Amino acid sequence: MRMKPNCKFLLGLCSMLALGFLYYSSGRLTLRGWGHKSLYDKQGFLLKLDGKLPLELIYKYGNLSKGACKPGFAAAKMTAIYPKFTKPAPMFLDPNFKQFSKIGDYFPPFGIKSQEKILDILLLATKSYGLGEELDNLSCKRCIIIGNGGILSNKSLGQRIDEFDVVARLNEAPVKGFEKDVGSKTTMRITYPEGAIQKTERYESQSLFVLSAFKALDLRWLQHMVFSQSLRSTEGFWKSVAKHVPREPGDMRILNPYFIQEASFKLIGLPHNNGQMGRGNIPTLGAVAITMALHNCDEVAVAGFGYNMSTPHAPLHYYEKIRMSAIKESWTHNISKEKEFLLKLVKAGVIQDLTGGICSAGC
Ligand SMILES: *[C@@H]1O[C@H](CO)[C@@H](O)[C@H](O)[C@H]1NC(C)=O
Ligand SMILES: *[C@@H]1O[C@H](CO)[C@@H](O)[C@H](O)[C@H]1NC(C)=O
Ligand SMILES: *[C@@H]1O[C@H](CO)[C@@H](O)[C@H](O)[C@H]1NC(C)=O
Ligand SMILES: *[C@@H]1O[C@H](CO)[C@@H](O)[C@H](O)[C@H]1NC(C)=O
Ligand SMILES: *[C@@H]1O[C@H](CO)[C@@H](O)[C@H](O)[C@H]1NC(C)=O
């Protein structure tokens, strides 16, 4: 006798759950399966991209005189096409790095887990964590990331490049002898041990030496460079590495690994692989640097990225003779997925591409 209401209750509960489930799954279906309802792609970028400014940005920036630096522009434009974007993420690690929660749960290259002790030592020694007073003081910063592509050759962009407040170069890309095309200013050189300039005389006399750590060993390498200790073994590196970096500790920085994490898992959409390094889930240094700039610069430009499709025999890099046809399939990077991401940024006008290589096949 007393079972009956109980049963009825359960039955009601069940059907409510079932209905709820149907409702939930149909919602997911319309969001994911039949894409015609969603305005966003899998990564969360607006599908329909064009260079037009949203109304609120026209109101904010339309009034500025032509050519004036637009405060907050890159981040505002980024948020307009990628609503998940949240700006705060410091360029370099500083002694408060443990409070930046996004990097605590990941091992290198995506975070700082298990590296806290060595980071404390390094950051205590370098003492400086910004771009320097003059640049940190600017209320509007224009940054340019110089890729190493042959597409930079013979375009005489040097002067335009030098007009940026922050010029970031990657790895061993030379300046001397190429000033006409690549400029002569270097605010920072972002690199990792295997990519760093090896000949000490080739370092420019003033620039920040910025380590982008891709493995725990890279931080131990930096420790040797910071304290000018000789490197006893190069075991664990995938090619020869710099043995000495002619820079004072105060001119050395550690790039916030959040940019590697965000570029890989969120912006480009590479395999998460349980947060560990794996096949095709490491963004190139160029993509990492652009991600850094989106968070820390008011306007962002790039040059030397991508290839000119109509000249397959042109040099791969602006400073050496290797041809583009020599490109090898990479295990670590996913160049084609990465290019899709860069294309979105250029298409929407979040970044400006001075050499036009990112959209060389159309935008
Ligand atoms: C736009 O510029 C005009 C002229 O310089 C100025 O009077 C006006 O206040 C500005 N409007 C906004 C919203 O800044
Ligand atoms: C930066 O700003 C601070 C505080 O406004 C000022 O004291 C300092 O002189 C500025 N430094 C430079 C290099 O402009
Ligand atoms: C750039 O110009 C030089 C001299 O005119 C020429 O030898 C070289 O092939 C050119 N490089 C490219 C990539 O077009
Ligand atoms: C790059 O991504 C595409 C699409 O997700 C995938 O098919 C391809 O295997 C990936 N390449 C590498 C090298 O991981
Ligand atoms: C690509 O190469 C062609 C042929 O040399 C040239 O006309 C064109 O301007 C180049 N495009 C870019 C974006 O460099």
mmCIF file of N, CA, C and O and ligand atoms in Angstrom, residues 151 155 308 310-311 355-356, ligand 5:
data_model
loop_
_atom_site.group_PDB
_atom_site.id
_atom_site.type_symbol
_atom_site.label_atom_id
_atom_site.label_comp_id
_atom_site.label_asym_id
_atom_site.label_seq_id
_atom_site.Cartn_x
_atom_site.Cartn_y
_atom_site.Cartn_z
ATOM 1 N N ILE A 151 60.350 36.148 -46.667
ATOM 2 C CA ILE A 151 59.435 37.144 -47.214
ATOM 3 C C ILE A 151 59.811 38.569 -46.778
ATOM 4 O O ILE A 151 59.325 39.551 -47.338
ATOM 5 N N LYS A 155 62.152 44.141 -49.054
ATOM 6 C CA LYS A 155 60.946 44.967 -48.910
ATOM 7 C C LYS A 155 61.264 46.301 -48.241
ATOM 8 O O LYS A 155 60.370 47.128 -48.056
ATOM 9 N N ASN A 308 55.447 33.313 -49.388
ATOM 10 C CA ASN A 308 54.851 33.792 -50.625
ATOM 11 C C ASN A 308 54.624 32.570 -51.516
ATOM 12 O O ASN A 308 55.566 32.004 -52.062
ATOM 13 N N SER A 310 53.656 32.163 -54.354
ATOM 14 C CA SER A 310 54.021 32.208 -55.770
ATOM 15 C C SER A 310 55.528 32.102 -55.983
ATOM 16 O O SER A 310 56.003 32.109 -57.111
ATOM 17 N N THR A 311 56.286 31.984 -54.901
ATOM 18 C CA THR A 311 57.734 31.838 -55.050
ATOM 19 C C THR A 311 58.272 30.690 -54.187
ATOM 20 O O THR A 311 58.959 30.916 -53.194
ATOM 21 N N THR A 355 54.348 42.138 -44.035
ATOM 22 C CA THR A 355 54.876 41.485 -45.230
ATOM 23 C C THR A 355 53.812 40.694 -45.991
ATOM 24 O O THR A 355 54.097 40.174 -47.075
ATOM 25 N N GLY A 356 52.634 40.573 -45.457
ATOM 26 C CA GLY A 356 51.532 39.950 -46.192
ATOM 27 C C GLY A 356 51.642 38.457 -46.429
ATOM 28 O O GLY A 356 50.890 37.893 -47.218
HETATM 29 C C1 LIG B 5 55.254 37.238 -54.105
HETATM 30 O O1 LIG B 5 56.141 37.059 -55.178
HETATM 31 C C2 LIG B 5 55.712 37.680 -56.376
HETATM 32 C C3 LIG B 5 56.678 37.304 -57.472
HETATM 33 O O2 LIG B 5 58.014 37.583 -57.091
HETATM 34 C C4 LIG B 5 55.629 39.189 -56.141
HETATM 35 O O3 LIG B 5 55.155 39.826 -57.321
HETATM 36 C C5 LIG B 5 54.676 39.469 -54.980
HETATM 37 O O4 LIG B 5 54.681 40.858 -54.680
HETATM 38 C C6 LIG B 5 55.108 38.698 -53.756
HETATM 39 N N1 LIG B 5 54.118 38.856 -52.701
HETATM 40 C C7 LIG B 5 54.436 39.133 -51.434
HETATM 41 C C8 LIG B 5 53.293 39.240 -50.462
HETATM 42 O O5 LIG B 5 55.590 39.299 -51.078
#
